[in-house]
PDB file of N, CA, C and O in Angstrom:
ATOM      1  N   MET A   1      43.347  66.817 -11.446  1.00  0.00           N
ATOM      2  CA  MET A   1      43.636  65.296 -11.590  1.00  0.00           C
ATOM      3  C   MET A   1      44.810  65.334 -12.782  1.00  0.00           C
ATOM      4  O   MET A   1      44.465  66.166 -13.828  1.00  0.00           O
ATOM      5  N   LEU A   2      45.630  64.489 -12.421  1.00  0.00           N
ATOM      6  CA  LEU A   2      46.899  64.419 -13.431  1.00  0.00           C
ATOM      7  C   LEU A   2      46.788  63.290 -14.377  1.00  0.00           C
ATOM      8  O   LEU A   2      46.185  62.079 -13.520  1.00  0.00           O
ATOM      9  N   PRO A   3      47.618  63.081 -15.258  1.00  0.00           N
ATOM     10  CA  PRO A   3      47.331  61.391 -16.102  1.00  0.00           C
ATOM     11  C   PRO A   3      48.336  60.710 -15.307  1.00  0.00           C
ATOM     12  O   PRO A   3      49.268  61.299 -15.129  1.00  0.00           O
ATOM     13  N   SER A   4      47.730  59.463 -15.322  1.00  0.00           N
ATOM     14  CA  SER A   4      48.811  58.244 -14.661  1.00  0.00           C
ATOM     15  C   SER A   4      50.256  58.294 -15.211  1.00  0.00           C
ATOM     16  O   SER A   4      50.214  58.783 -16.397  1.00  0.00           O
ATOM     17  N   GLY A   5      50.826  58.479 -14.468  1.00  0.00           N
ATOM     18  CA  GLY A   5      52.555  58.413 -14.717  1.00  0.00           C
ATOM     19  C   GLY A   5      53.235  59.803 -14.806  1.00  0.00           C
ATOM     20  O   GLY A   5      54.407  59.994 -15.069  1.00  0.00           O
ATOM     21  N   THR A   6      52.347  60.971 -14.551  1.00  0.00           N
ATOM     22  CA  THR A   6      52.954  62.574 -14.660  1.00  0.00           C
ATOM     23  C   THR A   6      53.756  62.408 -13.770  1.00  0.00           C
ATOM     24  O   THR A   6      53.395  62.020 -12.440  1.00  0.00           O
ATOM     25  N   ASN A   7      54.484  63.292 -13.788  1.00  0.00           N
ATOM     26  CA  ASN A   7      56.107  63.513 -12.704  1.00  0.00           C
ATOM     27  C   ASN A   7      56.938  62.317 -12.417  1.00  0.00           C
ATOM     28  O   ASN A   7      57.705  62.146 -11.514  1.00  0.00           O
ATOM     29  N   VAL A   8      56.901  61.065 -13.312  1.00  0.00           N
ATOM     30  CA  VAL A   8      57.876  60.254 -12.864  1.00  0.00           C
ATOM     31  C   VAL A   8      59.080  60.418 -13.651  1.00  0.00           C
ATOM     32  O   VAL A   8      58.902  60.800 -15.040  1.00  0.00           O
ATOM     33  N   PRO A   9      60.203  59.973 -13.260  1.00  0.00           N
ATOM     34  CA  PRO A   9      61.295  59.844 -14.348  1.00  0.00           C
ATOM     35  C   PRO A   9      60.864  59.705 -15.717  1.00  0.00           C
ATOM     36  O   PRO A   9      60.559  58.249 -15.597  1.00  0.00           O
ATOM     37  N   LEU A  10      62.170  60.246 -16.553  1.00  0.00           N
ATOM     38  CA  LEU A  10      61.892  59.909 -18.121  1.00  0.00           C
ATOM     39  C   LEU A  10      62.448  58.377 -17.998  1.00  0.00           C
ATOM     40  O   LEU A  10      63.553  57.849 -17.439  1.00  0.00           O
ATOM     41  N   VAL A  11      62.110  57.781 -18.899  1.00  0.00           N
ATOM     42  CA  VAL A  11      62.446  56.419 -19.034  1.00  0.00           C
ATOM     43  C   VAL A  11      63.582  56.171 -20.168  1.00  0.00           C
ATOM     44  O   VAL A  11      64.954  55.934 -20.035  1.00  0.00           O
ATOM     45  N   ASN A  12      63.360  57.328 -21.244  1.00  0.00           N
ATOM     46  CA  ASN A  12      64.534  57.631 -22.008  1.00  0.00           C
ATOM     47  C   ASN A  12      64.828  58.553 -21.817  1.00  0.00           C
ATOM     48  O   ASN A  12      64.366  59.607 -22.043  1.00  0.00           O
ATOM     49  N   LEU A  13      66.040  59.234 -21.334  1.00  0.00           N
ATOM     50  CA  LEU A  13      66.837  60.443 -20.952  1.00  0.00           C
ATOM     51  C   LEU A  13      67.477  60.482 -21.607  1.00  0.00           C
ATOM     52  O   LEU A  13      68.156  61.913 -21.732  1.00  0.00           O
ATOM     53  N   THR A  14      67.081  60.706 -23.225  1.00  0.00           N
ATOM     54  CA  THR A  14      67.654  61.442 -24.327  1.00  0.00           C
ATOM     55  C   THR A  14      67.329  62.685 -24.972  1.00  0.00           C
ATOM     56  O   THR A  14      65.688  62.204 -25.006  1.00  0.00           O
ATOM     57  N   ARG A  15      67.736  63.913 -24.296  1.00  0.00           N
ATOM     58  CA  ARG A  15      67.401  65.021 -24.858  1.00  0.00           C
ATOM     59  C   ARG A  15      67.403  65.582 -26.060  1.00  0.00           C
ATOM     60  O   ARG A  15      68.495  65.429 -26.603  1.00  0.00           O
ATOM     61  N   GLY A  16      66.220  65.815 -26.678  1.00  0.00           N
ATOM     62  CA  GLY A  16      66.262  66.046 -28.211  1.00  0.00           C
ATOM     63  C   GLY A  16      66.519  67.471 -28.406  1.00  0.00           C
ATOM     64  O   GLY A  16      67.478  68.319 -27.437  1.00  0.00           O
ATOM     65  N   ALA A  17      66.284  68.053 -29.646  1.00  0.00           N
ATOM     66  CA  ALA A  17      66.487  69.531 -29.755  1.00  0.00           C
ATOM     67  C   ALA A  17      64.785  69.927 -29.124  1.00  0.00           C
ATOM     68  O   ALA A  17      63.853  69.340 -29.420  1.00  0.00           O
ATOM     69  N   GLY A  18      64.803  71.456 -30.027  1.00  0.00           N
ATOM     70  CA  GLY A  18      63.442  72.188 -29.359  1.00  0.00           C
ATOM     71  C   GLY A  18      62.754  71.892 -28.312  1.00  0.00           C
ATOM     72  O   GLY A  18      63.531  72.139 -27.323  1.00  0.00           O
ATOM     73  N   GLU A  19      61.524  71.482 -28.550  1.00  0.00           N
ATOM     74  CA  GLU A  19      60.717  71.436 -26.861  1.00  0.00           C
ATOM     75  C   GLU A  19      61.281  70.303 -26.306  1.00  0.00           C
ATOM     76  O   GLU A  19      60.598  70.228 -25.167  1.00  0.00           O
ATOM     77  N   ASP A  20      61.978  69.340 -26.719  1.00  0.00           N
ATOM     78  CA  ASP A  20      62.452  68.093 -26.241  1.00  0.00           C
ATOM     79  C   ASP A  20      63.271  68.399 -25.014  1.00  0.00           C
ATOM     80  O   ASP A  20      63.395  67.676 -23.955  1.00  0.00           O
ATOM     81  N   ARG A  21      63.913  69.518 -25.503  1.00  0.00           N
ATOM     82  CA  ARG A  21      64.934  69.931 -24.295  1.00  0.00           C
ATOM     83  C   ARG A  21      64.026  70.170 -22.966  1.00  0.00           C
ATOM     84  O   ARG A  21      64.929  70.572 -21.765  1.00  0.00           O
ATOM     85  N   LEU A  22      63.057  70.772 -22.972  1.00  0.00           N
ATOM     86  CA  LEU A  22      62.397  71.406 -21.680  1.00  0.00           C
ATOM     87  C   LEU A  22      61.581  70.351 -20.990  1.00  0.00           C
ATOM     88  O   LEU A  22      60.946  70.303 -19.886  1.00  0.00           O
ATOM     89  N   LEU A  23      61.792  68.969 -21.600  1.00  0.00           N
ATOM     90  CA  LEU A  23      60.913  67.815 -20.939  1.00  0.00           C
ATOM     91  C   LEU A  23      61.867  67.625 -19.644  1.00  0.00           C
ATOM     92  O   LEU A  23      63.066  66.908 -19.704  1.00  0.00           O
ATOM     93  N   PHE A  24      61.303  67.589 -18.904  1.00  0.00           N
ATOM     94  CA  PHE A  24      61.945  67.171 -16.892  1.00  0.00           C
ATOM     95  C   PHE A  24      61.893  65.477 -16.868  1.00  0.00           C
ATOM     96  O   PHE A  24      62.675  65.177 -15.840  1.00  0.00           O
ATOM     97  N   ALA A  25      60.140  65.543 -16.674  1.00  0.00           N
ATOM     98  CA  ALA A  25      60.159  64.127 -16.198  1.00  0.00           C
ATOM     99  C   ALA A  25      58.654  63.957 -16.848  1.00  0.00           C
ATOM    100  O   ALA A  25      58.457  64.691 -17.925  1.00  0.00           O
ATOM    101  N   ASN A  26      58.125  62.744 -16.550  1.00  0.00           N
ATOM    102  CA  ASN A  26      57.002  62.603 -17.709  1.00  0.00           C
ATOM    103  C   ASN A  26      55.827  63.559 -17.589  1.00  0.00           C
ATOM    104  O   ASN A  26      55.224  64.229 -16.483  1.00  0.00           O
ATOM    105  N   ASN A  27      54.931  64.164 -18.405  1.00  0.00           N
ATOM    106  CA  ASN A  27      54.053  65.378 -18.933  1.00  0.00           C
ATOM    107  C   ASN A  27      54.904  66.533 -17.859  1.00  0.00           C
ATOM    108  O   ASN A  27      54.086  66.673 -17.171  1.00  0.00           O
ATOM    109  N   LYS A  28      55.840  66.673 -17.831  1.00  0.00           N
ATOM    110  CA  LYS A  28      56.272  68.072 -16.962  1.00  0.00           C
ATOM    111  C   LYS A  28      57.278  68.695 -17.860  1.00  0.00           C
ATOM    112  O   LYS A  28      58.686  68.026 -18.044  1.00  0.00           O
ATOM    113  N   TRP A  29      57.562  69.744 -18.326  1.00  0.00           N
ATOM    114  CA  TRP A  29      58.292  70.638 -18.995  1.00  0.00           C
ATOM    115  C   TRP A  29      58.349  71.806 -17.784  1.00  0.00           C
ATOM    116  O   TRP A  29      57.953  72.572 -17.227  1.00  0.00           O
ATOM    117  N   LEU A  30      60.052  71.977 -17.847  1.00  0.00           N
ATOM    118  CA  LEU A  30      60.291  73.021 -16.641  1.00  0.00           C
ATOM    119  C   LEU A  30      61.222  73.701 -17.730  1.00  0.00           C
ATOM    120  O   LEU A  30      62.250  73.494 -18.173  1.00  0.00           O
ATOM    121  N   ILE A  31      61.280  75.634 -17.209  1.00  0.00           N
ATOM    122  CA  ILE A  31      62.270  76.194 -17.796  1.00  0.00           C
ATOM    123  C   ILE A  31      62.768  76.916 -16.348  1.00  0.00           C
ATOM    124  O   ILE A  31      62.033  77.143 -16.178  1.00  0.00           O
ATOM    125  N   ALA A  32      63.666  76.982 -16.161  1.00  0.00           N
ATOM    126  CA  ALA A  32      64.423  77.572 -14.718  1.00  0.00           C
ATOM    127  C   ALA A  32      65.028  78.562 -15.071  1.00  0.00           C
ATOM    128  O   ALA A  32      66.126  78.645 -16.299  1.00  0.00           O
ATOM    129  N   HIS A  33      65.694  79.201 -14.089  1.00  0.00           N
ATOM    130  CA  HIS A  33      66.669  80.653 -14.057  1.00  0.00           C
ATOM    131  C   HIS A  33      67.796  79.999 -13.979  1.00  0.00           C
ATOM    132  O   HIS A  33      68.227  78.925 -12.867  1.00  0.00           O
ATOM    133  N   ALA A  34      68.922  80.804 -14.168  1.00  0.00           N
ATOM    134  CA  ALA A  34      69.957  80.018 -13.727  1.00  0.00           C
ATOM    135  C   ALA A  34      70.543  80.282 -12.636  1.00  0.00           C
ATOM    136  O   ALA A  34      71.452  79.154 -12.084  1.00  0.00           O
ATOM    137  N   GLU A  35      69.916  81.061 -11.625  1.00  0.00           N
ATOM    138  CA  GLU A  35      69.945  81.298 -10.398  1.00  0.00           C
ATOM    139  C   GLU A  35      69.550  79.880  -9.433  1.00  0.00           C
ATOM    140  O   GLU A  35      69.652  79.763  -8.351  1.00  0.00           O
ATOM    141  N   SER A  36      68.413  79.262 -10.226  1.00  0.00           N
ATOM    142  CA  SER A  36      67.695  78.000  -9.229  1.00  0.00           C
ATOM    143  C   SER A  36      68.807  77.393  -9.007  1.00  0.00           C
ATOM    144  O   SER A  36      68.329  76.595  -8.216  1.00  0.00           O
ATOM    145  N   GLY A  37      69.818  76.784 -10.165  1.00  0.00           N
ATOM    146  CA  GLY A  37      70.788  75.871  -9.889  1.00  0.00           C
ATOM    147  C   GLY A  37      70.162  74.270 -10.505  1.00  0.00           C
ATOM    148  O   GLY A  37      70.545  73.341  -9.836  1.00  0.00           O
ATOM    149  N   LEU A  38      68.917  74.510 -11.243  1.00  0.00           N
ATOM    150  CA  LEU A  38      68.053  73.081 -11.558  1.00  0.00           C
ATOM    151  C   LEU A  38      68.636  72.836 -12.940  1.00  0.00           C
ATOM    152  O   LEU A  38      68.825  71.752 -12.963  1.00  0.00           O
ATOM    153  N   GLU A  39      70.093  73.665 -13.210  1.00  0.00           N
ATOM    154  CA  GLU A  39      70.823  72.749 -14.433  1.00  0.00           C
ATOM    155  C   GLU A  39      71.468  71.535 -14.049  1.00  0.00           C
ATOM    156  O   GLU A  39      71.449  70.447 -14.998  1.00  0.00           O
ATOM    157  N   LYS A  40      71.859  71.300 -12.838  1.00  0.00           N
ATOM    158  CA  LYS A  40      72.593  70.194 -12.512  1.00  0.00           C
ATOM    159  C   LYS A  40      71.538  68.991 -12.017  1.00  0.00           C
ATOM    160  O   LYS A  40      72.093  67.805 -12.507  1.00  0.00           O
ATOM    161  N   ASP A  41      70.485  69.394 -12.177  1.00  0.00           N
ATOM    162  CA  ASP A  41      69.417  68.164 -12.317  1.00  0.00           C
ATOM    163  C   ASP A  41      68.840  67.963 -13.652  1.00  0.00           C
ATOM    164  O   ASP A  41      68.222  67.143 -13.482  1.00  0.00           O
ATOM    165  N   GLY A  42      69.199  68.709 -14.690  1.00  0.00           N
ATOM    166  CA  GLY A  42      68.784  68.437 -15.861  1.00  0.00           C
ATOM    167  C   GLY A  42      67.864  69.325 -16.421  1.00  0.00           C
ATOM    168  O   GLY A  42      67.207  69.362 -17.828  1.00  0.00           O
ATOM    169  N   ALA A  43      67.139  70.197 -15.639  1.00  0.00           N
ATOM    170  CA  ALA A  43      66.913  71.713 -16.103  1.00  0.00           C
ATOM    171  C   ALA A  43      66.993  72.350 -17.167  1.00  0.00           C
ATOM    172  O   ALA A  43      68.353  72.735 -17.301  1.00  0.00           O
ATOM    173  N   PHE A  44      66.087  72.866 -18.083  1.00  0.00           N
ATOM    174  CA  PHE A  44      66.403  73.697 -19.217  1.00  0.00           C
ATOM    175  C   PHE A  44      66.466  74.796 -18.568  1.00  0.00           C
ATOM    176  O   PHE A  44      65.684  75.446 -18.408  1.00  0.00           O
ATOM    177  N   VAL A  45      67.851  75.659 -19.237  1.00  0.00           N
ATOM    178  CA  VAL A  45      68.040  77.152 -18.441  1.00  0.00           C
ATOM    179  C   VAL A  45      67.517  77.915 -19.459  1.00  0.00           C
ATOM    180  O   VAL A  45      68.408  78.358 -20.378  1.00  0.00           O
ATOM    181  N   GLY A  46      65.947  78.688 -19.326  1.00  0.00           N
ATOM    182  CA  GLY A  46      66.067  79.751 -20.474  1.00  0.00           C
ATOM    183  C   GLY A  46      65.386  80.735 -20.024  1.00  0.00           C
ATOM    184  O   GLY A  46      65.199  81.674 -20.796  1.00  0.00           O
ATOM    185  N   LEU A  47      65.324  80.586 -18.734  1.00  0.00           N
ATOM    186  CA  LEU A  47      64.848  82.285 -18.235  1.00  0.00           C
ATOM    187  C   LEU A  47      65.944  83.152 -17.831  1.00  0.00           C
ATOM    188  O   LEU A  47      67.105  82.751 -17.272  1.00  0.00           O
ATOM    189  N   VAL A  48      65.781  84.329 -18.766  1.00  0.00           N
ATOM    190  CA  VAL A  48      67.498  85.185 -18.744  1.00  0.00           C
ATOM    191  C   VAL A  48      66.473  86.638 -17.861  1.00  0.00           C
ATOM    192  O   VAL A  48      65.375  86.797 -17.652  1.00  0.00           O
ATOM    193  N   GLY A  49      67.710  87.188 -17.659  1.00  0.00           N
ATOM    194  CA  GLY A  49      67.493  88.945 -16.703  1.00  0.00           C
ATOM    195  C   GLY A  49      66.990  88.586 -14.695  1.00  0.00           C
ATOM    196  O   GLY A  49      67.500  87.558 -14.795  1.00  0.00           O
ATOM    197  N   GLU A  50      66.790  89.500 -14.489  1.00  0.00           N
ATOM    198  CA  GLU A  50      66.946  89.427 -12.853  1.00  0.00           C
ATOM    199  C   GLU A  50      66.100  88.481 -12.540  1.00  0.00           C
ATOM    200  O   GLU A  50      64.774  88.385 -12.688  1.00  0.00           O
ATOM    201  N   ASN A  51      66.197  88.002 -11.581  1.00  0.00           N
ATOM    202  CA  ASN A  51      65.689  86.797 -10.830  1.00  0.00           C
ATOM    203  C   ASN A  51      64.761  87.749  -9.824  1.00  0.00           C
ATOM    204  O   ASN A  51      65.425  88.039  -8.609  1.00  0.00           O
ATOM    205  N   LEU A  52      63.163  87.649  -9.895  1.00  0.00           N
ATOM    206  CA  LEU A  52      62.374  88.430  -8.964  1.00  0.00           C
ATOM    207  C   LEU A  52      62.340  87.451  -7.835  1.00  0.00           C
ATOM    208  O   LEU A  52      61.476  86.538  -8.111  1.00  0.00           O
ATOM    209  N   THR A  53      61.642  87.940  -6.425  1.00  0.00           N
ATOM    210  CA  THR A  53      61.383  87.004  -5.405  1.00  0.00           C
ATOM    211  C   THR A  53      60.640  88.129  -4.644  1.00  0.00           C
ATOM    212  O   THR A  53      60.584  88.944  -4.361  1.00  0.00           O
ATOM    213  N   ARG A  54      59.434  87.280  -4.453  1.00  0.00           N
ATOM    214  CA  ARG A  54      58.254  88.416  -3.689  1.00  0.00           C
ATOM    215  C   ARG A  54      57.605  86.675  -3.017  1.00  0.00           C
ATOM    216  O   ARG A  54      57.501  85.917  -3.473  1.00  0.00           O
TER     217      ARG A  54
END
């Protein structure tokens, strides 16, 4: 079970510094790889190196 309101769009889209940059939706933190293409949706690109798929 998740708290009510989890994964709903953020009310205040101000992205701060530090861990606030990782906040993607209410109660949802996301660190993406550059190859994911999620930066266009506002995701923090913080994974570096070879993108492994299996």
